[in-house]
Amino acid sequence: MRAELIRIEDPLKEKEKMELASRIIRCGGTVIFPTETVYGLGANGLDPEAAYNIYQAKGRPSDNPLILHIADMEMLGLVARNLGEKALKLAEVFWPGPLTMVFDKQDIVPAETTGGLSTVAVRMPGNEVARELIRLSDTPIAAPSANISGRPSITMWEDAVEEMGERVDAILLSEPSEVGLESTIVDMTEDIPVILRPGKIGLSELEAVVGPVRVDKAVLGQGDAPKAPGMKYTHYSPNASVYVIKGEGMVERILEEYQKYREEDPVIFAMEKHRQHYEGLKLYSLGATSLEAAKVLFSYLRKADREGHGIVLMENVGEDEVGLAVMNRAEKAAGGKLIYANSKGKMHKRNGVNRI
Ligand code: AMP
Ligand code: MG
C-alpha cells in the first residue's frame, strides 16, 4: 500500500493528523478526502505539477477540468473573476454545500487545473474535514471524484482504499458521503445561470434565490456538446451491465428481464416500497426517497461488482429534482441501456457519450 491511511474522527481535535495531510498537499502530493458529495482526490490546485498528479492517479483525460475547493470567500477572489451579484447570493445561501459555480479564472489558476479553459469551477464543501484540510493547506485544493476515470464515484473510504491505495499519497478515512452524488454545477459566466450538471440542489431551489436559471441541453440529453467537459465521457461504469427501466409496467418488465438474464446473476436496485414484488430475487434497496437512493447508488454499483453480479436492473427512482439527478448518473452508468417498460425493445439513447 503506497497511501498513508489517516483515520479522522474530529478534524478540529486531531491536529497532528490533519497537519500531516495538509503537508502532503503543500508538497505537491495527492490526498483522498471526504466531502459531503463524494470522496475527492485532492492536490494543490495552484501547482501545475500537483494537478498533473491528479490526472495521472485517476487516468483522467487532460481536457477534463478539475473543481477547485475553497475554505472561505477570500479564496474565491483569489481564483475567480467577474463574480456578480447572483453568484454572491448563491454562495450565501448554498455554501458551504454541494454547489459548484463556474467563473472566469484568475491568472494564478494554471491551465493544468482548468483543462486549458479560461473559466474555473469552484466549490466550498460543507464537510468539515474537507474545509479544515483546505484551510491548513492554505491553498485551494483541486479535486475531482476519487475514482479511477470512468468508474463509479467513491462514497466510502473502504472503496477508496481498494481502488486507489496504490495510486495516491494519503487517504483520509472518515464518514460515508452524506449526499452521495457529485455537486450541482452552475455556469455563472452568462447573464442567466446555466445548470451544467444536476445534483442535490435543483433548478427550483436555485431559481428561488436568483430568478431564472437554464438547464444545459446536454443535461437534457439534447444533442449539444456538453459545456462541462467531463459530462461527455462514459461515467460511473461498473463491470456489470446496467439497465435502467422506466415507465408504466416497470416492475413487470424488470421481472421479465431478470428471468431473461438469470444466468448472469442479475441484481435489482429497487425502491423499498416495491420490495414485495421481487420476493426471492437478489435485491439492493434504494430506500424510501430519491435522497436515500442518491446516497447508496455509487456504493451499490461497486457492491454489485464485488458480489459478482453480471447485470444490474435499476428502477426509476422518481421525477423530482433529486430523482432526476440520480437517474442522470444511473443512465450514464447504463451507457444508454434505457428500457421504457411499455415499449417492446430497448431504447439506446444517443447523447454523444464517448467510451474512454
Ligand atoms: P468530478 O470532480 O470528477 O465530478 O468532475 C468535475 C466536473 O466539473 C467535470 O464534469 C468537469 O467537466 C466540470 N468542470 C470543471 N471545471 C469546469 C469549467 N471550467 N467549466 C465547465 N465545467 C467544468
Ligand atoms: Mg467524476
Tab-separated table of C-alpha atoms and ligand atoms in Angstrom:
chain	number	residue	atom	x	y	z
A	1	MET	CA	0.000	0.000	0.000
A	2	ARG	CA	1.525	3.267	-1.130
A	3	ALA	CA	-1.040	5.552	0.526
A	4	GLU	CA	-0.731	6.644	4.122
A	5	LEU	CA	-4.093	5.797	5.732
A	6	ILE	CA	-5.155	8.511	8.178
A	7	ARG	CA	-8.294	7.971	10.264
A	8	ILE	CA	-10.064	11.213	11.165
A	9	GLU	CA	-12.858	11.353	13.737
A	10	ASP	CA	-12.742	15.051	14.586
A	11	PRO	CA	-10.704	17.307	12.278
A	12	LEU	CA	-10.590	20.169	14.782
A	13	LYS	CA	-9.160	17.988	17.568
A	14	GLU	CA	-6.818	15.703	15.594
A	15	LYS	CA	-4.433	18.480	14.651
A	16	GLU	CA	-1.352	16.338	14.041
A	17	LYS	CA	-3.088	14.057	11.578
A	18	MET	CA	-4.673	16.970	9.748
A	19	GLU	CA	-1.291	18.719	9.642
A	20	LEU	CA	0.281	15.626	8.108
A	21	ALA	CA	-2.356	15.547	5.351
A	22	SER	CA	-2.010	19.257	4.623
A	23	ARG	CA	1.784	18.923	4.445
A	24	ILE	CA	1.356	16.326	1.707
A	25	ILE	CA	-0.858	18.783	-0.217
A	26	ARG	CA	1.615	21.651	0.261
A	27	CYS	CA	4.448	19.431	-1.041
A	28	GLY	CA	2.558	18.670	-4.268
A	29	GLY	CA	1.210	15.251	-3.232
A	30	THR	CA	-2.252	13.702	-3.580
A	31	VAL	CA	-4.722	13.135	-0.731
A	32	ILE	CA	-8.149	11.492	-0.922
A	33	PHE	CA	-10.516	13.261	1.460
A	34	PRO	CA	-14.220	13.089	2.338
A	35	THR	CA	-16.727	15.646	1.138
A	36	GLU	CA	-20.497	15.648	1.568
A	37	THR	CA	-20.990	14.860	-2.144
A	38	VAL	CA	-18.436	12.093	-2.853
A	39	TYR	CA	-14.809	11.484	-1.807
A	40	GLY	CA	-12.374	13.779	-3.654
A	41	LEU	CA	-8.832	13.176	-4.929
A	42	GLY	CA	-7.102	16.397	-3.954
A	43	ALA	CA	-3.873	18.237	-4.713
A	44	ASN	CA	-2.706	21.848	-4.684
A	45	GLY	CA	-4.889	23.495	-7.357
A	46	LEU	CA	-2.430	26.320	-7.972
A	47	ASP	CA	0.524	23.997	-8.677
A	48	PRO	CA	0.552	22.607	-12.253
A	49	GLU	CA	2.628	19.562	-11.303
A	50	ALA	CA	0.352	18.712	-8.408
A	51	ALA	CA	-2.677	18.996	-10.708
A	52	TYR	CA	-0.897	16.730	-13.188
A	53	ASN	CA	-0.536	14.132	-10.412
A	54	ILE	CA	-4.325	14.029	-10.102
A	55	TYR	CA	-4.791	13.247	-13.807
A	56	GLN	CA	-2.111	10.560	-13.515
A	57	ALA	CA	-3.658	8.927	-10.449
A	58	LYS	CA	-7.128	8.798	-11.991
A	59	GLY	CA	-6.099	8.090	-15.581
A	60	ARG	CA	-8.220	11.136	-16.398
A	61	PRO	CA	-8.182	12.788	-19.853
A	62	SER	CA	-6.322	16.085	-19.511
A	63	ASP	CA	-9.086	18.148	-21.159
A	64	ASN	CA	-11.441	17.340	-18.281
A	65	PRO	CA	-11.081	20.242	-15.817
A	66	LEU	CA	-10.908	19.940	-12.048
A	67	ILE	CA	-13.093	21.660	-9.446
A	68	LEU	CA	-11.227	23.956	-7.049
A	69	HIS	CA	-12.325	23.532	-3.434
A	70	ILE	CA	-12.080	26.580	-1.178
A	71	ALA	CA	-12.437	27.140	2.551
A	72	ASP	CA	-13.594	30.775	2.594
A	73	MET	CA	-14.695	33.662	0.383
A	74	GLU	CA	-11.207	35.142	0.308
A	75	MET	CA	-10.032	32.090	-1.637
A	76	LEU	CA	-12.882	32.668	-4.116
A	77	GLY	CA	-11.469	36.087	-5.015
A	78	LEU	CA	-8.025	34.563	-5.416
A	79	VAL	CA	-9.137	32.132	-8.147
A	80	ALA	CA	-12.218	33.691	-9.811
A	81	ARG	CA	-13.066	36.999	-11.566
A	82	ASN	CA	-16.308	38.783	-12.513
A	83	LEU	CA	-18.293	37.204	-9.713
A	84	GLY	CA	-21.505	39.217	-9.968
A	85	GLU	CA	-24.376	39.607	-7.575
A	86	LYS	CA	-26.174	36.374	-8.458
A	87	ALA	CA	-23.134	34.276	-7.629
A	88	LEU	CA	-22.663	36.015	-4.326
A	89	LYS	CA	-26.294	35.361	-3.455
A	90	LEU	CA	-25.978	31.675	-4.357
A	91	ALA	CA	-22.793	31.439	-2.311
A	92	GLU	CA	-24.515	32.996	0.668
A	93	VAL	CA	-27.411	30.536	0.541
A	94	PHE	CA	-25.729	27.300	-0.594
A	95	TRP	CA	-22.108	27.498	0.599
A	96	PRO	CA	-20.646	25.617	2.256
A	97	GLY	CA	-22.515	22.901	0.375
A	98	PRO	CA	-22.975	20.747	-2.760
A	99	LEU	CA	-22.976	23.596	-5.316
A	100	THR	CA	-20.153	24.281	-7.801
A	101	MET	CA	-20.067	27.582	-9.714
A	102	VAL	CA	-18.095	28.288	-12.893
A	103	PHE	CA	-16.438	31.727	-13.249
A	104	ASP	CA	-13.784	33.441	-15.364
A	105	LYS	CA	-10.477	32.371	-13.863
A	106	GLN	CA	-7.752	34.486	-12.353
A	107	ASP	CA	-4.263	34.166	-13.890
A	108	ILE	CA	-2.998	32.412	-10.762
A	109	VAL	CA	-5.014	29.289	-11.708
A	110	PRO	CA	-2.877	27.128	-14.026
A	111	ALA	CA	-4.202	25.714	-17.299
A	112	GLU	CA	-3.477	22.223	-15.933
A	113	THR	CA	-6.226	22.706	-13.343
A	114	THR	CA	-8.829	24.000	-15.802
A	115	GLY	CA	-8.049	21.637	-18.658
A	116	GLY	CA	-6.955	24.667	-20.686
A	117	LEU	CA	-10.247	26.590	-20.214
A	118	SER	CA	-10.345	30.293	-19.326
A	119	THR	CA	-13.002	29.508	-16.723
A	120	VAL	CA	-12.686	27.804	-13.343
A	121	ALA	CA	-15.167	25.711	-11.348
A	122	VAL	CA	-15.242	26.458	-7.605
A	123	ARG	CA	-16.964	24.891	-4.586
A	124	MET	CA	-16.869	25.441	-0.831
A	125	PRO	CA	-17.586	21.980	0.619
A	126	GLY	CA	-19.787	21.534	3.664
A	127	ASN	CA	-17.768	18.649	5.089
A	128	GLU	CA	-15.608	19.862	7.987
A	129	VAL	CA	-12.693	17.519	7.295
A	130	ALA	CA	-12.533	18.891	3.745
A	131	ARG	CA	-12.684	22.531	4.817
A	132	GLU	CA	-10.106	22.073	7.569
A	133	LEU	CA	-7.750	20.334	5.120
A	134	ILE	CA	-8.058	23.244	2.663
A	135	ARG	CA	-7.599	25.803	5.453
A	136	LEU	CA	-4.458	24.112	6.813
A	137	SER	CA	-3.027	23.570	3.325
A	138	ASP	CA	-3.528	27.299	2.778
A	139	THR	CA	-4.362	26.802	-0.906
A	140	PRO	CA	-7.425	25.912	-2.970
A	141	ILE	CA	-7.488	22.140	-3.459
A	142	ALA	CA	-8.261	20.798	-6.930
A	143	ALA	CA	-10.266	17.627	-6.503
A	144	PRO	CA	-12.246	15.509	-8.912
A	145	SER	CA	-14.098	12.451	-7.662
A	146	ALA	CA	-11.628	9.948	-6.199
A	147	ASN	CA	-12.398	7.028	-8.550
A	148	ILE	CA	-10.359	5.770	-11.497
A	149	SER	CA	-11.641	7.670	-14.525
A	150	GLY	CA	-14.857	6.148	-15.875
A	151	ARG	CA	-15.617	4.094	-12.737
A	152	PRO	CA	-18.414	4.868	-10.242
A	153	SER	CA	-17.614	7.701	-7.830
A	154	ILE	CA	-16.445	6.762	-4.347
A	155	THR	CA	-18.615	7.472	-1.293
A	156	MET	CA	-16.919	5.292	1.373
A	157	TRP	CA	-13.277	5.179	2.435
A	158	GLU	CA	-13.206	1.391	2.058
A	159	ASP	CA	-13.772	1.776	-1.699
A	160	ALA	CA	-11.067	4.478	-1.852
A	161	VAL	CA	-8.507	2.175	-0.229
A	162	GLU	CA	-9.399	-0.715	-2.511
A	163	GLU	CA	-9.341	1.261	-5.767
A	164	MET	CA	-6.760	3.986	-5.092
A	165	GLY	CA	-4.486	2.651	-2.341
A	166	GLU	CA	-1.559	2.248	-4.752
A	167	ARG	CA	-2.216	5.463	-6.680
A	168	VAL	CA	-2.222	8.321	-4.136
A	169	ASP	CA	-0.064	9.527	-1.245
A	170	ALA	CA	-2.703	9.528	1.502
A	171	ILE	CA	-6.338	8.623	2.169
A	172	LEU	CA	-8.378	10.197	4.973
A	173	LEU	CA	-10.657	7.567	6.494
A	174	SER	CA	-13.869	9.292	7.527
A	175	GLU	CA	-17.677	9.064	7.341
A	176	PRO	CA	-19.556	7.892	4.225
A	177	SER	CA	-20.566	10.826	1.998
A	178	GLU	CA	-23.840	12.312	3.128
A	179	VAL	CA	-25.285	13.228	-0.284
A	180	GLY	CA	-23.660	10.524	-2.425
A	181	LEU	CA	-23.960	12.441	-5.738
A	182	GLU	CA	-21.469	14.943	-7.128
A	183	SER	CA	-22.266	18.650	-6.812
A	184	THR	CA	-24.709	20.596	-8.955
A	185	ILE	CA	-22.561	22.624	-11.413
A	186	VAL	CA	-23.851	26.044	-12.480
A	187	ASP	CA	-22.166	28.234	-15.093
A	188	MET	CA	-22.197	31.806	-13.768
A	189	THR	CA	-20.386	33.385	-16.736
A	190	GLU	CA	-23.660	34.104	-18.574
A	191	ASP	CA	-26.414	36.550	-17.560
A	192	ILE	CA	-28.781	33.670	-16.892
A	193	PRO	CA	-27.014	30.933	-14.894
A	194	VAL	CA	-26.923	27.522	-16.605
A	195	ILE	CA	-27.000	24.113	-14.877
A	196	LEU	CA	-24.239	22.006	-16.447
A	197	ARG	CA	-24.605	19.012	-14.129
A	198	PRO	CA	-27.673	18.195	-11.983
A	199	GLY	CA	-27.180	17.440	-8.298
A	200	LYS	CA	-28.902	17.615	-4.943
A	201	ILE	CA	-29.506	21.366	-5.290
A	202	GLY	CA	-32.153	21.558	-8.002
A	203	LEU	CA	-33.424	24.133	-10.503
A	204	SER	CA	-36.270	25.403	-8.325
A	205	GLU	CA	-34.009	25.962	-5.305
A	206	LEU	CA	-31.591	27.974	-7.451
A	207	GLU	CA	-34.402	29.964	-9.086
A	208	ALA	CA	-35.857	30.835	-5.691
A	209	VAL	CA	-32.609	32.693	-4.962
A	210	VAL	CA	-31.590	34.256	-8.306
A	211	GLY	CA	-34.602	34.107	-10.640
A	212	PRO	CA	-34.458	32.313	-13.996
A	213	VAL	CA	-31.881	29.532	-14.430
A	214	ARG	CA	-31.432	27.461	-17.595
A	215	VAL	CA	-30.513	23.792	-17.926
A	216	ASP	CA	-27.755	22.926	-20.431
A	217	LYS	CA	-29.166	20.959	-23.365
A	218	ALA	CA	-26.583	18.222	-22.902
A	219	VAL	CA	-28.011	17.546	-19.415
A	220	LEU	CA	-31.415	17.051	-21.011
A	221	GLY	CA	-29.827	14.615	-23.477
A	222	GLN	CA	-30.464	17.006	-26.383
A	223	GLY	CA	-27.525	16.909	-28.710
A	224	ASP	CA	-25.154	19.768	-27.944
A	225	ALA	CA	-21.605	19.042	-26.822
A	226	PRO	CA	-21.724	19.330	-23.034
A	227	LYS	CA	-20.285	22.542	-21.562
A	228	ALA	CA	-18.960	20.634	-18.565
A	229	PRO	CA	-16.309	18.688	-20.494
A	230	GLY	CA	-16.476	15.772	-18.058
A	231	MET	CA	-20.099	15.084	-18.961
A	232	LYS	CA	-19.107	13.789	-22.401
A	233	TYR	CA	-17.189	10.786	-21.122
A	234	THR	CA	-18.707	7.466	-20.185
A	235	HIS	CA	-19.012	7.549	-16.467
A	236	TYR	CA	-19.807	5.572	-13.403
A	237	SER	CA	-19.388	2.218	-15.165
A	238	PRO	CA	-19.122	-0.890	-13.028
A	239	ASN	CA	-18.089	-4.184	-14.626
A	240	ALA	CA	-21.721	-5.318	-14.546
A	241	SER	CA	-24.020	-4.252	-17.391
A	242	VAL	CA	-26.526	-1.735	-16.068
A	243	TYR	CA	-30.064	-1.409	-17.432
A	244	VAL	CA	-32.335	1.448	-16.355
A	245	ILE	CA	-36.033	0.634	-16.544
A	246	LYS	CA	-38.696	3.361	-16.613
A	247	GLY	CA	-42.374	3.904	-17.290
A	248	GLU	CA	-45.644	2.139	-16.725
A	249	GLY	CA	-45.212	-1.590	-16.167
A	250	MET	CA	-41.664	-1.059	-14.821
A	251	VAL	CA	-41.883	-3.804	-12.187
A	252	GLU	CA	-43.256	-6.399	-14.628
A	253	ARG	CA	-40.549	-5.543	-17.146
A	254	ILE	CA	-37.831	-5.903	-14.516
A	255	LEU	CA	-39.196	-9.339	-13.569
A	256	GLU	CA	-39.115	-10.309	-17.242
A	257	GLU	CA	-35.537	-9.065	-17.768
A	258	TYR	CA	-34.416	-10.784	-14.554
A	259	GLN	CA	-35.559	-14.144	-15.894
A	260	LYS	CA	-34.010	-13.443	-19.280
A	261	TYR	CA	-30.602	-12.689	-17.755
A	262	ARG	CA	-30.807	-15.256	-14.973
A	263	GLU	CA	-27.524	-16.913	-15.971
A	264	GLU	CA	-25.650	-13.653	-15.477
A	265	ASP	CA	-26.748	-13.432	-11.851
A	266	PRO	CA	-28.716	-10.172	-12.010
A	267	VAL	CA	-29.410	-7.874	-9.075
A	268	ILE	CA	-32.311	-5.419	-8.869
A	269	PHE	CA	-31.866	-1.890	-7.464
A	270	ALA	CA	-35.405	-1.144	-6.271
A	271	MET	CA	-37.238	1.361	-4.132
A	272	GLU	CA	-38.155	-0.129	-0.770
A	273	LYS	CA	-41.897	0.159	-1.495
A	274	HIS	CA	-41.511	-2.321	-4.374
A	275	ARG	CA	-39.644	-4.937	-2.381
A	276	GLN	CA	-42.684	-7.217	-2.128
A	277	HIS	CA	-42.827	-7.573	-5.930
A	278	TYR	CA	-39.336	-9.060	-6.068
A	279	GLU	CA	-39.561	-11.651	-3.322
A	280	GLY	CA	-36.886	-14.347	-3.593
A	281	LEU	CA	-34.812	-12.335	-6.121
A	282	LYS	CA	-31.484	-10.581	-5.483
A	283	LEU	CA	-32.251	-7.018	-4.493
A	284	TYR	CA	-30.471	-3.946	-3.096
A	285	SER	CA	-32.948	-1.487	-1.593
A	286	LEU	CA	-32.662	2.132	-2.760
A	287	GLY	CA	-34.654	3.242	0.296
A	288	ALA	CA	-37.837	5.278	0.506
A	289	THR	CA	-36.866	8.521	-1.251
A	290	SER	CA	-34.691	9.768	-4.102
A	291	LEU	CA	-32.381	11.329	-1.490
A	292	GLU	CA	-31.835	7.916	0.087
A	293	ALA	CA	-31.254	6.431	-3.367
A	294	ALA	CA	-28.631	9.124	-4.104
A	295	LYS	CA	-26.700	8.152	-1.030
A	296	VAL	CA	-26.356	4.483	-1.949
A	297	LEU	CA	-26.250	4.381	-5.762
A	298	PHE	CA	-22.470	4.500	-6.285
A	299	SER	CA	-21.625	2.131	-3.447
A	300	TYR	CA	-24.230	-0.320	-4.798
A	301	LEU	CA	-22.658	-0.274	-8.285
A	302	ARG	CA	-19.374	-1.231	-6.635
A	303	LYS	CA	-21.014	-3.813	-4.389
A	304	ALA	CA	-22.678	-5.441	-7.408
A	305	ASP	CA	-19.204	-5.986	-8.886
A	306	ARG	CA	-17.779	-7.285	-5.622
A	307	GLU	CA	-20.605	-9.797	-5.326
A	308	GLY	CA	-20.109	-10.924	-8.927
A	309	HIS	CA	-23.405	-9.786	-10.473
A	310	GLY	CA	-23.201	-9.550	-14.267
A	311	ILE	CA	-26.357	-7.461	-14.657
A	312	VAL	CA	-27.916	-4.587	-12.704
A	313	LEU	CA	-31.610	-3.830	-13.298
A	314	MET	CA	-32.308	-0.386	-11.886
A	315	GLU	CA	-35.732	1.122	-11.229
A	316	ASN	CA	-36.565	4.741	-11.963
A	317	VAL	CA	-36.316	6.407	-8.537
A	318	GLY	CA	-38.628	9.333	-9.342
A	319	GLU	CA	-39.124	12.521	-11.334
A	320	ASP	CA	-38.407	15.011	-8.541
A	321	GLU	CA	-35.226	17.098	-8.885
A	322	VAL	CA	-33.011	14.779	-6.850
A	323	GLY	CA	-34.567	11.804	-8.646
A	324	LEU	CA	-33.573	13.312	-11.989
A	325	ALA	CA	-30.003	13.834	-10.752
A	326	VAL	CA	-29.829	10.205	-9.586
A	327	MET	CA	-31.182	8.961	-12.911
A	328	ASN	CA	-28.695	11.163	-14.789
A	329	ARG	CA	-25.908	9.156	-13.101
A	330	ALA	CA	-27.694	5.817	-13.495
A	331	GLU	CA	-28.233	6.380	-17.213
A	332	LYS	CA	-24.569	7.213	-17.675
A	333	ALA	CA	-23.655	4.037	-15.793
A	334	ALA	CA	-26.004	2.198	-18.159
A	335	GLY	CA	-24.196	3.730	-21.154
A	336	GLY	CA	-27.540	4.289	-22.889
A	337	LYS	CA	-29.172	0.958	-21.962
A	338	LEU	CA	-32.508	2.533	-21.117
A	339	ILE	CA	-35.676	0.444	-21.286
A	340	TYR	CA	-39.132	2.000	-21.445
A	341	ALA	CA	-41.284	-0.714	-19.909
A	342	ASN	CA	-44.294	-0.164	-22.116
A	343	SER	CA	-42.344	-0.332	-25.357
A	344	LYS	CA	-41.009	-3.591	-26.720
A	345	GLY	CA	-37.249	-3.465	-27.424
A	346	LYS	CA	-34.574	-1.420	-25.663
A	347	MET	CA	-34.078	2.305	-26.186
A	348	HIS	CA	-30.474	3.110	-26.895
A	349	LYS	CA	-30.221	6.768	-26.133
A	350	ARG	CA	-27.972	8.862	-28.343
A	351	ASN	CA	-26.440	11.525	-26.178
A	352	GLY	CA	-22.971	11.954	-27.541
A	353	VAL	CA	-21.392	9.781	-24.857
A	354	ASN	CA	-17.902	8.539	-25.677
A	355	ARG	CA	-16.401	5.471	-24.118
A	356	ILE	CA	-12.894	6.077	-22.809
B	1	AMP	P1	-15.622	15.488	-10.986
B	1	AMP	O1	-14.947	16.364	-9.995
B	1	AMP	O2	-14.930	14.229	-11.281
B	1	AMP	O3	-17.031	15.339	-10.591
B	1	AMP	O4	-15.588	16.310	-12.317
B	1	AMP	C1	-15.660	17.715	-12.341
B	1	AMP	C2	-16.708	18.154	-13.308
B	1	AMP	O5	-16.671	19.577	-13.348
B	1	AMP	C3	-16.463	17.653	-14.703
B	1	AMP	O6	-17.700	17.265	-15.298
B	1	AMP	C4	-15.904	18.887	-15.384
B	1	AMP	O7	-16.111	18.862	-16.753
B	1	AMP	C5	-16.639	20.022	-14.681
B	1	AMP	N1	-15.907	21.284	-14.747
B	1	AMP	C6	-14.771	21.588	-14.096
B	1	AMP	N2	-14.336	22.822	-14.458
B	1	AMP	C7	-15.212	23.296	-15.342
B	1	AMP	C8	-15.299	24.514	-16.098
B	1	AMP	N3	-14.400	25.483	-16.001
B	1	AMP	N4	-16.358	24.672	-16.935
B	1	AMP	C9	-17.285	23.696	-17.054
B	1	AMP	N5	-17.243	22.516	-16.362
B	1	AMP	C10	-16.230	22.323	-15.539
B	2	MG	MG	-16.015	12.200	-11.542
